[in-house]
PDB file of C-alpha atoms in Angstrom:
ATOM      1  CA  MET A   1     -12.753  11.267 -13.200  1.00 27.00           C
ATOM      2  CA  LEU A   2     -10.644  13.291 -11.151  1.00 29.00           C
ATOM      3  CA  SER A   3     -11.577  16.476  -9.960  1.00 29.00           C
ATOM      4  CA  TYR A   4      -9.553  19.713  -8.902  1.00 27.00           C
ATOM      5  CA  SER A   5     -11.622  22.565  -8.116  1.00 29.00           C
ATOM      6  CA  GLY A   6     -13.039  23.662  -5.156  1.00 32.00           C
ATOM      7  CA  TYR A   7     -12.491  22.329  -1.660  1.00 35.00           C
ATOM      8  CA  LEU A   8     -12.053  18.512  -1.690  1.00 42.00           C
ATOM      9  CA  TRP A   9     -10.524  15.661   0.240  1.00 44.00           C
ATOM     10  CA  SER A  10      -7.567  13.530   0.001  1.00 53.00           C
ATOM     11  CA  ALA A  11      -7.148   9.975   0.367  1.00 61.00           C
ATOM     12  CA  ASP A  12      -4.257   7.086  -0.154  1.00 73.00           C
ATOM     13  CA  ILE A  13      -2.919   7.761  -3.537  1.00 79.00           C
ATOM     14  CA  SER A  14      -3.501   4.556  -4.463  1.00 80.00           C
ATOM     15  CA  ARG A  15      -7.275   4.888  -3.978  1.00 76.00           C
ATOM     16  CA  ASP A  16      -7.329   8.648  -5.875  1.00 82.00           C
ATOM     17  CA  VAL A  17      -5.550   8.258  -9.018  1.00 76.00           C
ATOM     18  CA  ARG A  18      -7.740   5.790  -9.953  1.00 79.00           C
ATOM     19  CA  ALA A  19     -11.238   7.381  -8.408  1.00 74.00           C
ATOM     20  CA  GLY A  20     -10.252  11.080  -7.984  1.00 72.00           C
ATOM     21  CA  ARG A  21     -10.599  13.247  -4.656  1.00 72.00           C
ATOM     22  CA  GLU A  22     -13.901  13.597  -2.487  1.00 72.00           C
ATOM     23  CA  ASP A  23     -16.123  16.029  -2.578  1.00 70.00           C
ATOM     24  CA  GLU A  24     -16.294  18.184   0.508  1.00 65.00           C
ATOM     25  CA  SER A  25     -19.514  19.265  -0.449  1.00 69.00           C
ATOM     26  CA  VAL A  26     -20.756  15.503   0.626  1.00 75.00           C
ATOM     27  CA  GLU A  27     -20.977  15.559   4.325  1.00 81.00           C
ATOM     28  CA  PHE A  28     -21.205  12.052   5.104  1.00 89.00           C
ATOM     29  CA  ASP A  29     -19.824   9.339   2.149  1.00 87.00           C
ATOM     30  CA  GLY A  30     -18.846   5.478   2.158  1.00 90.00           C
ATOM     31  CA  TYR A  31     -19.142   2.498   0.323  1.00 90.00           C
ATOM     32  CA  LEU A  32     -18.119  -1.390   0.403  1.00 94.00           C
ATOM     33  CA  GLU A  33     -16.053  -3.630  -2.033  1.00 94.00           C
ATOM     34  CA  ILE A  34     -15.519  -7.053  -2.399  1.00 95.00           C
ATOM     35  CA  SER A  35     -12.843  -8.119  -4.974  1.00 95.00           C
ATOM     36  CA  GLY A  36     -12.045 -11.305  -6.587  1.00 96.00           C
ATOM     37  CA  SER A  37      -8.160 -10.941  -7.986  1.00 95.00           C
ATOM     38  CA  TYR A  38      -5.712 -12.987 -10.047  1.00 95.00           C
ATOM     39  CA  ILE A  39      -2.059 -12.398  -9.344  1.00 92.00           C
ATOM     40  CA  TYR A  40       1.012 -13.153 -10.991  1.00 92.00           C
ATOM     41  CA  ASN A  41       4.252 -12.811  -8.985  1.00 86.00           C
ATOM     42  CA  LYS A  42       7.735 -13.170  -9.272  1.00 82.00           C
ATOM     43  CA  MET A  43       8.181 -12.871  -5.774  1.00 78.00           C
ATOM     44  CA  PRO A  44      11.915 -13.448  -3.891  1.00 79.00           C
ATOM     45  CA  ILE A  45      10.485 -15.845  -1.681  1.00 76.00           C
ATOM     46  CA  PRO A  46      11.903 -19.506  -1.337  1.00 72.00           C
ATOM     47  CA  GLY A  47       9.253 -22.139  -2.773  1.00 70.00           C
ATOM     48  CA  ALA A  48       6.402 -19.032  -3.443  1.00 73.00           C
ATOM     49  CA  ASP A  49       3.502 -19.693  -6.052  1.00 76.00           C
ATOM     50  CA  THR A  50       3.939 -17.483  -8.874  1.00 84.00           C
ATOM     51  CA  GLN A  51       0.213 -17.480  -9.348  1.00 88.00           C
ATOM     52  CA  ILE A  52      -2.461 -16.748  -6.543  1.00 86.00           C
ATOM     53  CA  GLY A  53      -6.130 -16.358  -6.327  1.00 91.00           C
ATOM     54  CA  THR A  54      -7.604 -14.088  -3.542  1.00 89.00           C
ATOM     55  CA  ILE A  55     -10.963 -12.580  -2.444  1.00 92.00           C
ATOM     56  CA  GLY A  56     -10.592  -9.284  -0.603  1.00 90.00           C
ATOM     57  CA  LEU A  57     -13.140  -6.954   1.407  1.00 91.00           C
ATOM     58  CA  GLY A  58     -12.458  -3.381   1.396  1.00 90.00           C
ATOM     59  CA  GLY A  59     -14.562  -0.095   1.609  1.00 91.00           C
ATOM     60  CA  HIS A  60     -14.287   3.550   2.160  1.00 90.00           C
ATOM     61  CA  LEU A  61     -16.023   6.198   5.051  1.00 91.00           C
ATOM     62  CA  ARG A  62     -16.004   9.704   5.600  1.00 90.00           C
ATOM     63  CA  TYR A  63     -17.818  11.430   7.781  1.00 92.00           C
ATOM     64  CA  LYS A  64     -17.275  15.311   7.848  1.00 89.00           C
ATOM     65  CA  ARG A  65     -13.189  15.117   8.347  1.00 90.00           C
ATOM     66  CA  PHE A  66     -12.807  11.776  10.053  1.00 93.00           C
ATOM     67  CA  PHE A  67     -11.993   8.608   8.067  1.00 92.00           C
ATOM     68  CA  ILE A  68     -11.436   5.162   7.184  1.00 93.00           C
ATOM     69  CA  ASP A  69      -9.923   3.114   4.243  1.00 90.00           C
ATOM     70  CA  ALA A  70      -9.114  -0.562   3.756  1.00 86.00           C
ATOM     71  CA  TYR A  71      -7.967  -0.578   0.184  1.00 78.00           C
ATOM     72  CA  ALA A  72      -5.626  -3.868  -0.824  1.00 73.00           C
ATOM     73  CA  GLU A  73      -3.937  -1.674  -3.511  1.00 72.00           C
ATOM     74  CA  SER A  74      -2.330   0.636  -0.779  1.00 74.00           C
ATOM     75  CA  TYR A  75       0.859  -0.004   1.128  1.00 73.00           C
ATOM     76  CA  ASN A  76      -1.106   0.942   4.364  1.00 78.00           C
ATOM     77  CA  GLN A  77      -3.719  -1.389   3.794  1.00 75.00           C
ATOM     78  CA  PHE A  78      -6.147  -0.003   6.573  1.00 86.00           C
ATOM     79  CA  GLN A  79      -6.090   3.217   7.948  1.00 91.00           C
ATOM     80  CA  LEU A  80      -8.172   6.136   9.449  1.00 93.00           C
ATOM     81  CA  GLY A  81      -7.088   9.315  10.409  1.00 94.00           C
ATOM     82  CA  LEU A  82      -8.782  13.396  10.535  1.00 95.00           C
ATOM     83  CA  ASN A  83      -7.995  15.601   8.047  1.00 93.00           C
ATOM     84  CA  ALA A  84      -6.403  18.575   9.382  1.00 94.00           C
ATOM     85  CA  TYR A  85      -6.293  21.055   6.106  1.00 92.00           C
ATOM     86  CA  SER A  86      -8.114  20.815   2.839  1.00 90.00           C
ATOM     87  CA  GLY A  87      -7.229  23.075   0.032  1.00 89.00           C
ATOM     88  CA  SER A  88      -7.773  23.184  -3.559  1.00 88.00           C
ATOM     89  CA  SER A  89      -4.196  21.772  -4.174  1.00 91.00           C
ATOM     90  CA  TRP A  90      -3.403  20.676  -0.960  1.00 93.00           C
ATOM     91  CA  SER A  91      -4.728  18.425   1.709  1.00 93.00           C
ATOM     92  CA  PHE A  92      -3.050  17.431   5.282  1.00 95.00           C
ATOM     93  CA  ASP A  93      -4.190  14.274   7.351  1.00 95.00           C
ATOM     94  CA  ILE A  94      -3.175  13.122  10.529  1.00 97.00           C
ATOM     95  CA  LEU A  95      -3.341   9.526   9.742  1.00 96.00           C
ATOM     96  CA  ALA A  96      -2.962   6.148  12.113  1.00 95.00           C
ATOM     97  CA  ALA A  97      -2.441   2.740   9.890  1.00 92.00           C
ATOM     98  CA  VAL A  98      -1.995  -0.454  10.334  1.00 86.00           C
ATOM     99  CA  SER A  99       1.301  -2.171   8.694  1.00 75.00           C
ATOM    100  CA  GLU A 100       1.368  -6.186   8.024  1.00 64.00           C
ATOM    101  CA  HIS A 101       4.631  -6.414   5.926  1.00 61.00           C
ATOM    102  CA  GLY A 102       7.509  -8.530   5.614  1.00 59.00           C
ATOM    103  CA  VAL A 103       7.536 -12.326   4.253  1.00 56.00           C
ATOM    104  CA  ASP A 104       4.170 -13.574   3.782  1.00 53.00           C
ATOM    105  CA  SER A 105       4.543 -17.190   5.096  1.00 47.00           C
ATOM    106  CA  GLU A 106       1.195 -17.992   2.758  1.00 49.00           C
ATOM    107  CA  LEU A 107       3.397 -18.402   0.249  1.00 48.00           C
ATOM    108  CA  ASN A 108       5.795 -21.023   1.842  1.00 50.00           C
ATOM    109  CA  ARG A 109       4.519 -22.546   4.439  1.00 54.00           C
ATOM    110  CA  GLU A 110       7.996 -23.418   5.594  1.00 55.00           C
ATOM    111  CA  LEU A 111       8.679 -20.011   6.687  1.00 60.00           C
ATOM    112  CA  LYS A 112       5.686 -19.909   9.215  1.00 58.00           C
ATOM    113  CA  LEU A 113       7.612 -20.273  12.144  1.00 56.00           C
ATOM    114  CA  PHE A 114       9.876 -17.174  11.323  1.00 58.00           C
ATOM    115  CA  THR A 115       7.789 -14.805   9.274  1.00 60.00           C
ATOM    116  CA  ASP A 116       4.959 -14.781  12.086  1.00 66.00           C
ATOM    117  CA  ARG A 117       4.833 -11.219  13.159  1.00 75.00           C
ATOM    118  CA  ASP A 118       2.278  -9.158  14.809  1.00 79.00           C
ATOM    119  CA  ALA A 119       0.974  -6.186  12.708  1.00 82.00           C
ATOM    120  CA  ALA A 120       2.055  -2.927  14.123  1.00 87.00           C
ATOM    121  CA  SER A 121       0.230   0.328  14.731  1.00 92.00           C
ATOM    122  CA  LEU A 122       1.433   3.487  13.224  1.00 94.00           C
ATOM    123  CA  LEU A 123       0.964   7.292  13.948  1.00 97.00           C
ATOM    124  CA  GLY A 124       1.562  10.340  12.142  1.00 97.00           C
ATOM    125  CA  ALA A 125       0.629  12.554   8.965  1.00 97.00           C
ATOM    126  CA  ARG A 126       0.071  12.754   5.578  1.00 96.00           C
ATOM    127  CA  ALA A 127       0.208  15.540   2.832  1.00 96.00           C
ATOM    128  CA  THR A 128      -1.396  15.483  -0.423  1.00 94.00           C
ATOM    129  CA  GLY A 129      -0.371  17.837  -3.544  1.00 94.00           C
ATOM    130  CA  TYR A 130      -2.869  18.068  -6.451  1.00 92.00           C
ATOM    131  CA  LEU A 131      -1.374  19.335  -9.781  1.00 92.00           C
ATOM    132  CA  GLY A 132      -3.721  19.282 -12.059  1.00 90.00           C
ATOM    133  CA  SER A 133      -3.614  15.082 -13.268  1.00 91.00           C
ATOM    134  CA  THR A 134      -0.644  14.683 -10.975  1.00 94.00           C
ATOM    135  CA  ILE A 135      -0.721  13.803  -7.636  1.00 94.00           C
ATOM    136  CA  VAL A 136       2.282  13.774  -5.020  1.00 95.00           C
ATOM    137  CA  GLN A 137       2.129  12.469  -1.443  1.00 95.00           C
ATOM    138  CA  PHE A 138       4.402  12.647   1.581  1.00 96.00           C
ATOM    139  CA  GLU A 139       3.645  10.127   4.377  1.00 95.00           C
ATOM    140  CA  ALA A 140       5.723   9.841   7.945  1.00 97.00           C
ATOM    141  CA  LEU A 141       4.616   7.315  10.341  1.00 96.00           C
ATOM    142  CA  GLN A 142       5.873   5.490  14.077  1.00 97.00           C
ATOM    143  CA  ASP A 143       5.307   2.399  15.475  1.00 95.00           C
ATOM    144  CA  ILE A 144       2.884   3.359  18.650  1.00 95.00           C
ATOM    145  CA  SER A 145       2.558  -0.335  19.339  1.00 93.00           C
ATOM    146  CA  ASP A 146       5.826  -1.585  20.560  1.00 90.00           C
ATOM    147  CA  VAL A 147       5.688  -4.091  17.787  1.00 88.00           C
ATOM    148  CA  HIS A 148       9.108  -2.703  16.629  1.00 91.00           C
ATOM    149  CA  ASN A 149       9.414   0.883  17.278  1.00 94.00           C
ATOM    150  CA  GLY A 150      10.630   1.856  14.096  1.00 94.00           C
ATOM    151  CA  SER A 151       9.485   4.742  11.475  1.00 95.00           C
ATOM    152  CA  LEU A 152       8.326   4.915   7.610  1.00 94.00           C
ATOM    153  CA  ILE A 153       8.858   7.648   5.475  1.00 96.00           C
ATOM    154  CA  THR A 154       7.286   7.328   2.066  1.00 94.00           C
ATOM    155  CA  ALA A 155       7.265  10.016  -1.018  1.00 96.00           C
ATOM    156  CA  THR A 156       4.729   8.721  -3.720  1.00 95.00           C
ATOM    157  CA  LEU A 157       4.260  10.696  -7.428  1.00 96.00           C
ATOM    158  CA  ALA A 158       1.166   9.536  -9.423  1.00 94.00           C
ATOM    159  CA  LYS A 159      -0.372  10.927 -12.906  1.00 94.00           C
ATOM    160  CA  GLN A 160      -3.507   9.782 -14.659  1.00 94.00           C
ATOM    161  CA  TRP A 161      -4.720  10.171 -17.991  1.00 95.00           C
ATOM    162  CA  LEU A 162      -8.161   9.797 -19.371  1.00 93.00           C
ATOM    163  CA  PHE A 163      -9.376   7.855 -22.643  1.00 94.00           C
ATOM    164  CA  HIS A 164     -13.299   7.553 -23.007  1.00 93.00           C
ATOM    165  CA  ASN A 165     -13.947   5.756 -19.519  1.00 93.00           C
ATOM    166  CA  TRP A 166     -10.638   4.260 -19.323  1.00 96.00           C
ATOM    167  CA  ASN A 167      -8.487   5.476 -16.584  1.00 95.00           C
ATOM    168  CA  PHE A 168      -4.305   4.917 -17.254  1.00 96.00           C
ATOM    169  CA  HIS A 169      -2.058   5.689 -14.515  1.00 95.00           C
ATOM    170  CA  ALA A 170       1.545   5.323 -13.159  1.00 96.00           C
ATOM    171  CA  LEU A 171       2.815   5.717 -10.143  1.00 95.00           C
ATOM    172  CA  VAL A 172       7.035   5.822  -8.825  1.00 96.00           C
ATOM    173  CA  GLY A 173       6.949   5.604  -5.035  1.00 94.00           C
ATOM    174  CA  ALA A 174       9.627   5.285  -2.283  1.00 95.00           C
ATOM    175  CA  ARG A 175       9.523   4.195   1.050  1.00 94.00           C
ATOM    176  CA  TYR A 176      12.421   4.160   4.083  1.00 95.00           C
ATOM    177  CA  GLU A 177      12.146   2.095   6.731  1.00 94.00           C
ATOM    178  CA  SER A 178      14.039   2.142   9.753  1.00 96.00           C
ATOM    179  CA  ALA A 179      16.508  -0.597  10.918  1.00 95.00           C
ATOM    180  CA  ARG A 180      13.914  -1.558  13.612  1.00 94.00           C
ATOM    181  CA  SER A 181      11.127  -1.856  11.156  1.00 91.00           C
ATOM    182  CA  LEU A 182      13.142  -4.045   8.639  1.00 90.00           C
ATOM    183  CA  ASP A 183      14.976  -6.312  11.337  1.00 90.00           C
ATOM    184  CA  TYR A 184      11.497  -7.205  12.770  1.00 88.00           C
ATOM    185  CA  GLN A 185      10.268  -8.206   9.069  1.00 83.00           C
ATOM    186  CA  PHE A 186      13.109  -9.646   7.582  1.00 85.00           C
ATOM    187  CA  GLY A 187      15.713 -10.469  10.488  1.00 86.00           C
ATOM    188  CA  ILE A 188      16.269 -13.859  12.489  1.00 84.00           C
ATOM    189  CA  ASP A 189      17.068 -14.144  15.942  1.00 85.00           C
ATOM    190  CA  PRO A 190      20.335 -16.272  17.131  1.00 88.00           C
ATOM    191  CA  ASP A 191      17.826 -18.174  19.111  1.00 84.00           C
ATOM    192  CA  GLU A 192      15.739 -19.022  16.122  1.00 81.00           C
ATOM    193  CA  ALA A 193      18.052 -19.723  13.924  1.00 83.00           C
ATOM    194  CA  THR A 194      18.648 -22.612  11.803  1.00 82.00           C
ATOM    195  CA  ALA A 195      21.287 -24.134   9.259  1.00 83.00           C
ATOM    196  CA  VAL A 196      18.837 -23.606   6.353  1.00 79.00           C
ATOM    197  CA  TYR A 197      17.953 -20.380   8.131  1.00 81.00           C
ATOM    198  CA  PRO A 198      20.664 -18.397   9.606  1.00 88.00           C
ATOM    199  CA  ALA A 199      20.483 -15.440  12.133  1.00 90.00           C
ATOM    200  CA  TYR A 200      20.428 -12.499  10.417  1.00 89.00           C
ATOM    201  CA  GLU A 201      19.967  -9.015  11.496  1.00 92.00           C
ATOM    202  CA  ALA A 202      18.427  -6.183   8.497  1.00 91.00           C
ATOM    203  CA  LYS A 203      19.856  -2.668   8.372  1.00 94.00           C
ATOM    204  CA  SER A 204      17.743   0.282   7.687  1.00 96.00           C
ATOM    205  CA  GLY A 205      16.589   0.741   3.690  1.00 94.00           C
ATOM    206  CA  THR A 206      14.586   2.610   0.889  1.00 95.00           C
ATOM    207  CA  THR A 207      12.083   0.106  -1.340  1.00 92.00           C
ATOM    208  CA  PHE A 208      10.921   1.669  -4.414  1.00 95.00           C
ATOM    209  CA  VAL A 209       8.128   0.607  -6.699  1.00 93.00           C
ATOM    210  CA  SER A 210       7.164   1.481 -10.058  1.00 95.00           C
ATOM    211  CA  GLU A 211       3.319   0.800 -11.185  1.00 95.00           C
ATOM    212  CA  ALA A 212       0.906   1.144 -14.190  1.00 96.00           C
ATOM    213  CA  GLY A 213      -2.195   0.368 -14.501  1.00 95.00           C
ATOM    214  CA  LEU A 214      -5.709   1.203 -15.440  1.00 96.00           C
ATOM    215  CA  THR A 215      -9.415   1.281 -14.224  1.00 95.00           C
ATOM    216  CA  TYR A 216     -12.544   0.473 -16.630  1.00 96.00           C
ATOM    217  CA  PRO A 217     -16.291   0.180 -15.272  1.00 95.00           C
ATOM    218  CA  LEU A 218     -17.663  -2.991 -16.045  1.00 97.00           C
ATOM    219  CA  SER A 219     -21.143  -1.498 -14.681  1.00 96.00           C
ATOM    220  CA  GLU A 220     -22.750   1.129 -12.148  1.00 93.00           C
ATOM    221  CA  ASN A 221     -21.458  -1.204  -9.387  1.00 95.00           C
ATOM    222  CA  PHE A 222     -18.616  -3.622 -11.029  1.00 97.00           C
ATOM    223  CA  ILE A 223     -15.219  -2.119 -11.716  1.00 96.00           C
ATOM    224  CA  PHE A 224     -12.105  -3.789 -13.754  1.00 97.00           C
ATOM    225  CA  THR A 225      -8.562  -2.854 -12.733  1.00 95.00           C
ATOM    226  CA  SER A 226      -5.151  -3.921 -13.912  1.00 96.00           C
ATOM    227  CA  THR A 227      -2.084  -3.566 -12.435  1.00 95.00           C
ATOM    228  CA  PHE A 228       2.094  -3.941 -13.021  1.00 96.00           C
ATOM    229  CA  ARG A 229       4.499  -3.312 -10.278  1.00 94.00           C
ATOM    230  CA  TRP A 230       7.964  -3.851 -10.204  1.00 95.00           C
ATOM    231  CA  TRP A 231       9.486  -3.544  -6.654  1.00 92.00           C
ATOM    232  CA  GLU A 232      13.487  -2.589  -6.005  1.00 93.00           C
ATOM    233  CA  LEU A 233      14.200  -3.769  -2.544  1.00 90.00           C
ATOM    234  CA  PRO A 234      16.573  -2.729  -0.091  1.00 90.00           C
ATOM    235  CA  SER A 235      20.029  -3.947   0.395  1.00 88.00           C
ATOM    236  CA  ALA A 236      19.507  -4.320   3.897  1.00 87.00           C
ATOM    237  CA  VAL A 237      17.114  -7.143   3.294  1.00 85.00           C
ATOM    238  CA  VAL A 238      18.721  -8.751   0.367  1.00 85.00           C
ATOM    239  CA  GLY A 239      20.975 -10.596   2.403  1.00 83.00           C
ATOM    240  CA  SER A 240      18.254 -12.537   4.779  1.00 85.00           C
ATOM    241  CA  PRO A 241      17.165 -16.290   4.086  1.00 82.00           C
ATOM    242  CA  PHE A 242      13.690 -14.987   3.179  1.00 78.00           C
ATOM    243  CA  VAL A 243      14.546 -13.175   0.031  1.00 83.00           C
ATOM    244  CA  THR A 244      16.784 -14.480  -2.771  1.00 81.00           C
ATOM    245  CA  ASN A 245      16.882 -11.472  -4.643  1.00 84.00           C
ATOM    246  CA  ASP A 246      16.727  -7.374  -4.807  1.00 87.00           C
ATOM    247  CA  SER A 247      13.648  -7.148  -7.137  1.00 90.00           C
ATOM    248  CA  TYR A 248      10.605  -8.330  -8.191  1.00 89.00           C
ATOM    249  CA  VAL A 249       7.130  -7.772 -10.079  1.00 92.00           C
ATOM    250  CA  THR A 250       3.487  -8.303  -9.811  1.00 92.00           C
ATOM    251  CA  PHE A 251       0.930  -8.401 -12.197  1.00 95.00           C
ATOM    252  CA  THR A 252      -2.539  -7.990 -11.015  1.00 95.00           C
ATOM    253  CA  ASN A 253      -6.339  -8.738 -12.415  1.00 97.00           C
ATOM    254  CA  THR A 254      -9.011  -7.656 -10.366  1.00 96.00           C
ATOM    255  CA  ILE A 255     -13.311  -7.222 -10.650  1.00 97.00           C
ATOM    256  CA  THR A 256     -14.428  -5.569  -7.746  1.00 96.00           C
ATOM    257  CA  PHE A 257     -18.450  -5.085  -7.020  1.00 97.00           C
ATOM    258  CA  VAL A 258     -18.668  -1.656  -4.998  1.00 94.00           C
ATOM    259  CA  TYR A 259     -21.927  -0.885  -2.833  1.00 92.00           C
TER     260      TYR A 259
END
């Protein structure tokens, strides 16, 4: 259940809307997660599978104002940082994250030669606002690892509804990525182009996502989550040979063991 009284820590909005804010009175906190997921997706990747099973490892660790977070439901699947300010309604973090997005070659092995990309290390800031059962989050990140030297700006709005032990939530968000970031993920250099995958240069653009989901505790250590997402891709990447449509949906059911 979410709590908004007193001084609490913020986390990634995808985790907060399901689990709530952390209590500042607890100096050290952490847990590990092992999850199994069934994913139905209509990703616009040539030859991509529509049904996927995955095993994931994640968790969260906080000591005073320092935190490390690995969460598959988050856009930044691994992040660490320092909480610079935490009040009753707003929280500000200095944030470092690892970004590994673009085309997943595991969905189509033919694309592996073109889509193998190094993960970028990003540094920036995050602001989170807690307005009753509504959460807003803003994030700005810059690549500092010289992988693509691009920038990312994200705005997300989420709301939850509690019914007995069921936690229902809805989320909408937008992420702007600079041309350097998107071209690194979806572009094809002339020297690697083929007749099937011609050269392509992506410009900057914004991805939109809408999400509805639920969380239910099966027991003290097992949690069931179900999430439906609709993605709208930027026009800057729709022309890429790796992308066949401008939107797609995913539906994920997950059972997570938390220790």
